[in-house]
Short mmCIF file of C-alpha atoms and ligand atoms in Angstrom, two decimals:
data_model
loop_
_atom_site.label_atom_id
_atom_site.label_comp_id
_atom_site.label_asym_id
_atom_site.label_seq_id
_atom_site.Cartn_x
_atom_site.Cartn_y
_atom_site.Cartn_z
CA MET N 1 134.21 84.77 57.73
CA ALA N 2 132.67 86.57 54.74
CA TYR N 3 129.32 87.98 55.80
CA GLU N 4 126.34 88.25 53.46
CA THR N 5 123.58 89.59 55.72
CA ILE N 6 125.51 92.04 57.89
CA LEU N 7 128.17 94.71 57.35
CA VAL N 8 131.02 94.78 59.82
CA GLU N 9 133.57 97.53 60.30
CA THR N 10 135.91 98.90 62.91
CA ARG N 11 136.01 102.63 63.59
CA GLY N 12 138.88 103.31 65.96
CA ASN N 13 138.18 101.26 69.08
CA VAL N 14 134.47 100.77 68.24
CA GLY N 15 133.04 97.80 66.37
CA LEU N 16 130.08 98.63 64.12
CA ILE N 17 127.67 95.95 62.90
CA THR N 18 124.90 96.88 60.44
CA LEU N 19 122.10 94.41 59.75
CA ASN N 20 121.82 94.25 55.99
CA ARG N 21 118.89 92.29 54.55
CA PRO N 22 117.00 95.24 53.07
CA GLU N 23 114.74 92.98 50.99
CA ALA N 24 113.27 91.56 54.23
CA LEU N 25 113.54 94.64 56.48
CA ASN N 26 116.45 92.89 58.24
CA ALA N 27 114.29 89.97 59.37
CA LEU N 28 116.40 87.65 61.49
CA ASN N 29 116.81 84.45 59.54
CA ASN N 30 119.18 81.68 60.57
CA GLN N 31 122.03 82.97 58.44
CA LEU N 32 121.76 86.52 59.77
CA LEU N 33 121.61 85.28 63.34
CA ASP N 34 124.68 83.06 62.82
CA GLU N 35 126.61 85.89 61.22
CA LEU N 36 125.59 88.35 63.91
CA ILE N 37 126.61 85.98 66.71
CA GLU N 38 129.96 85.38 65.00
CA ALA N 39 130.62 89.10 64.45
CA VAL N 40 129.61 90.12 67.97
CA GLY N 41 131.72 87.26 69.40
CA THR N 42 134.74 88.31 67.35
CA PHE N 43 134.51 91.92 68.56
CA ASP N 44 133.87 90.71 72.11
CA ALA N 45 137.09 88.68 72.02
CA ASP N 46 139.13 91.58 70.62
CA PRO N 47 140.81 93.56 73.42
CA ALA N 48 141.20 96.55 71.07
CA ILE N 49 137.41 96.95 70.83
CA GLY N 50 135.90 98.86 73.75
CA CYS N 51 132.29 99.09 72.57
CA ILE N 52 130.07 97.60 69.87
CA VAL N 53 127.26 99.39 68.02
CA LEU N 54 124.49 97.38 66.40
CA THR N 55 122.25 99.11 63.89
CA GLY N 56 120.02 98.51 60.87
CA SER N 57 118.70 100.68 58.06
CA GLU N 58 116.74 103.90 58.36
CA LYS N 59 113.49 101.99 57.66
CA ALA N 60 114.12 98.98 59.89
CA PHE N 61 116.42 97.95 62.67
CA ALA N 62 114.83 94.51 62.25
CA ALA N 63 111.20 93.60 61.50
CA GLY N 64 111.40 90.42 63.57
CA ALA N 65 112.37 86.82 63.20
CA ASP N 66 112.01 85.64 59.60
CA ILE N 67 108.35 84.63 59.34
CA LYS N 68 108.80 82.91 55.98
CA GLU N 69 111.58 80.72 57.38
CA MET N 70 109.55 79.84 60.49
CA GLN N 71 106.18 79.31 58.81
CA PRO N 72 106.62 75.62 57.74
CA LYS N 73 108.35 74.41 60.91
CA SER N 74 106.77 71.81 63.18
CA TYR N 75 106.98 71.61 66.95
CA MET N 76 109.64 68.91 66.63
CA ASP N 77 111.65 71.08 64.23
CA VAL N 78 111.79 74.04 66.59
CA PHE N 79 112.32 71.85 69.66
CA LYS N 80 115.15 69.86 68.11
CA GLU N 81 116.96 72.85 66.69
CA ASP N 82 116.21 74.75 69.94
CA LEU N 83 115.06 77.68 67.83
CA PHE N 84 116.51 81.04 68.91
CA THR N 85 118.34 79.77 72.00
CA LYS N 86 121.63 80.63 70.34
CA ALA N 87 120.55 84.31 70.31
CA ASP N 88 121.14 84.35 74.08
CA ARG N 89 124.84 84.68 73.25
CA ILE N 90 124.24 88.29 72.22
CA ALA N 91 123.03 89.06 75.74
CA GLU N 92 126.09 87.32 77.16
CA THR N 93 128.50 89.72 75.41
CA ARG N 94 130.93 91.26 77.91
CA THR N 95 131.91 94.30 75.82
CA PRO N 96 129.34 97.11 76.06
CA LEU N 97 126.81 96.84 73.23
CA ILE N 98 124.60 99.72 72.03
CA ALA N 99 121.54 99.29 69.81
CA ALA N 100 120.99 102.25 67.47
CA VAL N 101 117.39 101.81 66.35
CA SER N 102 115.84 103.58 63.39
CA GLY N 103 112.46 102.51 61.99
CA TYR N 104 110.93 99.17 62.90
CA ALA N 105 112.17 97.10 65.84
CA LEU N 106 109.46 94.47 65.94
CA GLY N 107 109.23 91.00 67.42
CA GLY N 108 112.71 89.50 67.40
CA GLY N 109 114.03 92.93 66.33
CA CYS N 110 112.73 94.52 69.53
CA GLU N 111 114.04 91.53 71.48
CA LEU N 112 117.47 91.88 69.88
CA ALA N 113 117.57 95.60 70.76
CA MET N 114 116.61 94.74 74.35
CA MET N 115 119.53 92.29 74.56
CA CYS N 116 121.87 95.25 74.06
CA ASP N 117 123.00 97.35 77.02
CA PHE N 118 120.98 100.36 75.98
CA ILE N 119 118.94 101.54 73.06
CA LEU N 120 119.39 104.88 71.32
CA ALA N 121 116.33 105.60 69.20
CA GLY N 122 115.94 107.65 66.06
CA ASP N 123 112.81 109.84 66.20
CA ASN N 124 111.21 107.51 63.63
CA ALA N 125 111.72 104.34 65.73
CA LYS N 126 108.80 101.97 66.27
CA PHE N 127 108.89 99.17 68.81
CA GLY N 128 106.47 96.29 69.15
CA GLN N 129 105.88 92.65 69.91
CA PRO N 130 103.35 91.77 67.19
CA GLU N 131 103.82 87.99 67.41
CA ILE N 132 100.27 87.52 68.70
CA ASN N 133 99.04 88.51 65.23
CA LEU N 134 100.92 85.48 63.89
CA GLY N 135 99.47 83.04 66.39
CA VAL N 136 102.59 82.93 68.55
CA MET N 137 104.19 85.08 71.25
CA PRO N 138 107.64 86.60 71.75
CA GLY N 139 110.21 83.78 71.86
CA ILE N 140 113.59 85.51 72.14
CA GLY N 141 113.12 86.98 75.60
CA GLY N 142 110.47 89.62 74.86
CA THR N 143 107.91 88.61 77.48
CA GLN N 144 110.64 88.83 80.14
CA ARG N 145 112.88 91.72 79.06
CA LEU N 146 110.06 94.05 77.96
CA THR N 147 108.26 93.45 81.27
CA ARG N 148 111.40 94.24 83.27
CA LEU N 149 112.09 97.35 81.18
CA VAL N 150 108.63 98.94 80.93
CA GLY N 151 106.61 97.19 83.65
CA LYS N 152 103.80 94.66 83.50
CA SER N 153 100.92 96.83 82.34
CA LYS N 154 102.57 98.20 79.22
CA ALA N 155 104.39 94.97 78.40
CA MET N 156 101.17 93.01 78.72
CA GLU N 157 99.32 95.48 76.50
CA MET N 158 102.08 95.38 73.87
CA CYS N 159 102.25 91.58 73.82
CA LEU N 160 98.48 91.03 73.87
CA THR N 161 97.45 93.68 71.33
CA GLY N 162 100.59 93.67 69.16
CA ARG N 163 100.42 97.46 68.83
CA MET N 164 103.56 99.49 68.16
CA MET N 165 105.09 102.17 70.41
CA ASN N 166 106.67 105.24 68.86
CA ALA N 167 109.99 106.65 70.04
CA GLU N 168 108.44 109.16 72.48
CA GLU N 169 106.37 106.49 74.19
CA ALA N 170 109.37 104.17 74.30
CA GLU N 171 111.47 106.86 75.95
CA ARG N 172 108.74 107.70 78.47
CA ALA N 173 108.43 104.02 79.30
CA GLY N 174 112.18 103.59 79.85
CA LEU N 175 112.73 101.27 76.90
CA VAL N 176 115.21 103.63 75.23
CA SER N 177 117.87 105.80 76.83
CA ARG N 178 117.17 108.79 74.57
CA ILE N 179 115.82 109.90 71.19
CA VAL N 180 117.89 111.66 68.54
CA PRO N 181 116.92 112.94 65.06
CA LYS N 182 117.04 109.93 62.72
CA GLY N 183 119.71 111.56 60.53
CA GLU N 184 122.04 111.86 63.53
CA LEU N 185 121.42 108.43 65.01
CA LEU N 186 124.60 106.69 63.91
CA GLU N 187 126.76 109.71 64.70
CA GLU N 188 125.27 109.94 68.22
CA ALA N 189 125.63 106.20 68.76
CA MET N 190 129.27 106.31 67.64
CA LYS N 191 129.90 109.28 69.94
CA ALA N 192 128.48 107.39 72.92
CA ALA N 193 130.39 104.25 71.89
CA SER N 194 133.69 106.12 71.59
CA ALA N 195 133.18 107.69 74.99
CA ILE N 196 132.64 104.22 76.48
CA ALA N 197 135.49 102.67 74.51
CA ASP N 198 137.90 105.29 75.87
CA LYS N 199 137.26 104.13 79.45
CA SER N 200 138.94 101.14 81.03
CA LEU N 201 137.49 98.07 79.28
CA PRO N 202 137.64 95.72 82.28
CA ILE N 203 136.02 98.37 84.49
CA ALA N 204 133.30 98.92 81.86
CA MET N 205 132.73 95.15 81.67
CA MET N 206 132.46 94.88 85.45
CA THR N 207 130.06 97.84 85.54
CA LYS N 208 127.89 96.26 82.84
CA GLU N 209 127.87 92.92 84.66
CA THR N 210 126.89 94.64 87.89
CA VAL N 211 124.04 96.69 86.38
CA ASN N 212 122.74 93.50 84.75
CA ARG N 213 122.64 91.81 88.17
CA ALA N 214 119.72 94.12 88.96
CA TYR N 215 117.64 91.98 86.61
CA GLU N 216 118.68 88.68 88.10
CA THR N 217 118.63 89.10 91.84
CA THR N 218 117.17 90.75 94.94
CA LEU N 219 118.14 94.30 95.95
CA SER N 220 120.23 93.22 98.93
CA GLU N 221 122.11 90.56 96.93
CA GLY N 222 122.60 93.03 94.07
CA VAL N 223 124.02 95.65 96.41
CA ARG N 224 126.29 93.03 98.00
CA PHE N 225 127.50 92.00 94.50
CA GLU N 226 128.10 95.66 93.67
CA ARG N 227 130.14 96.18 96.85
CA ARG N 228 132.33 93.12 96.17
CA VAL N 229 133.01 94.17 92.58
CA PHE N 230 133.60 97.79 93.64
CA HIS N 231 136.17 96.65 96.22
CA SER N 232 137.87 94.43 93.62
CA MET N 233 138.40 97.45 91.35
CA PHE N 234 141.02 98.70 93.82
CA ALA N 235 143.21 95.83 92.63
CA THR N 236 143.38 97.34 89.13
CA HIS N 237 145.91 99.67 87.57
CA ASP N 238 143.08 101.70 86.07
CA GLN N 239 141.59 102.63 89.47
CA LYS N 240 144.98 103.98 90.55
CA GLU N 241 145.43 105.81 87.25
CA GLY N 242 141.89 107.24 87.17
CA MET N 243 142.07 108.65 90.69
CA THR N 244 145.68 109.83 90.32
CA ALA N 245 144.82 111.62 87.06
CA PHE N 246 141.95 113.40 88.83
CA THR N 247 144.19 114.64 91.63
CA GLU N 248 146.85 115.72 89.10
CA LYS N 249 144.19 117.50 86.98
CA ARG N 250 144.97 115.56 83.79
CA GLU N 251 143.23 113.03 81.55
CA PRO N 252 143.65 109.39 82.68
CA LYS N 253 145.63 106.94 80.56
CA PHE N 254 143.89 103.63 81.11
CA LYS N 255 145.79 100.44 80.32
CA ASP N 256 142.86 98.02 80.56
CA GLU N 257 144.44 96.29 83.51
N1 CO8 B 301 109.97 88.02 58.18
C1 CO8 B 301 110.12 87.81 56.88
N2 CO8 B 301 109.95 88.77 55.94
C2 CO8 B 301 109.58 90.00 56.37
C3 CO8 B 301 109.41 90.28 57.74
C4 CO8 B 301 109.62 89.23 58.69
N3 CO8 B 301 109.52 89.41 60.01
N4 CO8 B 301 109.04 91.57 57.86
C5 CO8 B 301 109.01 92.07 56.61
N5 CO8 B 301 109.35 91.14 55.72
C6 CO8 B 301 109.42 91.27 54.25
C7 CO8 B 301 108.04 91.36 53.64
O1 CO8 B 301 107.48 90.08 53.50
C8 CO8 B 301 108.35 92.04 52.33
O2 CO8 B 301 108.88 91.09 51.45
P1 CO8 B 301 108.25 90.92 49.93
O3 CO8 B 301 108.57 92.25 49.29
O4 CO8 B 301 109.01 89.79 49.38
O5 CO8 B 301 106.79 90.70 50.13
C9 CO8 B 301 109.49 92.99 52.70
O6 CO8 B 301 110.04 92.50 53.92
C10 CO8 B 301 109.02 94.41 52.94
O7 CO8 B 301 107.98 94.37 53.90
P2 CO8 B 301 106.55 95.04 53.66
O8 CO8 B 301 106.21 95.08 52.22
O9 CO8 B 301 105.59 94.35 54.57
O10 CO8 B 301 106.86 96.52 54.18
P3 CO8 B 301 105.83 97.55 54.78
O11 CO8 B 301 106.55 98.86 54.85
O12 CO8 B 301 104.54 97.53 54.03
O13 CO8 B 301 105.50 97.03 56.26
C11 CO8 B 301 106.05 96.11 58.44
C12 CO8 B 301 106.50 97.00 57.26
C13 CO8 B 301 104.88 96.78 59.16
C14 CO8 B 301 107.23 96.03 59.39
C15 CO8 B 301 105.64 94.72 57.93
O14 CO8 B 301 106.67 94.22 57.07
C16 CO8 B 301 105.41 93.71 59.02
O15 CO8 B 301 104.37 93.72 59.67
N6 CO8 B 301 106.37 92.77 59.20
C17 CO8 B 301 106.25 91.68 60.16
C18 CO8 B 301 106.44 92.15 61.57
C19 CO8 B 301 106.28 91.00 62.54
O16 CO8 B 301 105.23 90.41 62.66
N7 CO8 B 301 107.36 90.65 63.27
C20 CO8 B 301 107.34 89.58 64.23
C21 CO8 B 301 107.87 88.33 63.62
S1 CO8 B 301 107.80 86.92 64.74
C22 CO8 B 301 109.13 87.16 65.78
O17 CO8 B 301 109.89 88.04 65.60
C23 CO8 B 301 109.41 86.34 67.01
C24 CO8 B 301 108.93 84.98 66.93
C25 CO8 B 301 109.52 84.26 68.09
C26 CO8 B 301 109.17 82.82 68.01
C27 CO8 B 301 110.05 82.07 68.93
C28 CO8 B 301 109.81 80.59 68.81
C29 CO8 B 301 110.74 79.79 69.69
#
């Protein structure tokens, strides 16, 4: 598929997707969302790709869903097309997915970043759910994911006032894993992605799935799930190799099996 709103490249065993609608600060229109879902799905299905990085421009990761595209729609339009439900596929990706956020991550842009496994922020990053200013509310998971990530009080304030958080506040609140100078954001994201991609892919996928259970279940069920998956890892080649390499004081050679 030839993409018009995103740039897609492979760097070693890492897939890099750059949102590329500079004229609209990477606003998520239908075409961009379709292309992004296709590109993420293609990397996810590629066993040679061990991690995916999603980024935007220095000014904007994404300034939200495309307001101009949404503005004329009726209730029946958005109900019938089930607006934004397809974006859930990003959150269903099995390959680890890192959001590298520089500049604005607003509305659907913040929601897209939160669908990734973790967010690395440039020191110029700004996060917000400003939908209330448009007479709507977050509609791509923001009321739920932001609340789970930063707690009710801050999520409620963000969604009700529409104010933006800077990178420091986002890090303090647990929304982002860490902040790096904006000029080093992509390099740092690629470094983290390469480190992940060099691990065993099935073990990384199982780890991701297990951490994500923490958002879906009770503590005791989550711990039980963890134990079952942990035990199952002893059926893999890569567990044997990883532990053998440690005892032999050498680097492991994972085979993704
Ligand atoms: N949609 C469409 N176009 C946009 C968007 C957007 N979200 N954001 C920016 N643009 C466009 C601008 O219209 C402008 O285009 P033009 O030059 O043709 O006028 C261009 O991008 C550059 O933007 P600005 O001139 O505004 O740039 P500034 O640097 O002055 O301001 C801001 C940057 C502060 C980011 C500003 O652009 C802004 O406030 N953008 C909108 C942010 C926003 O409200 N996002 C939330 C959108 S709604 C949403 O994401 C979820 C809705 C979920 C509904 C679910 C229903 C089921």
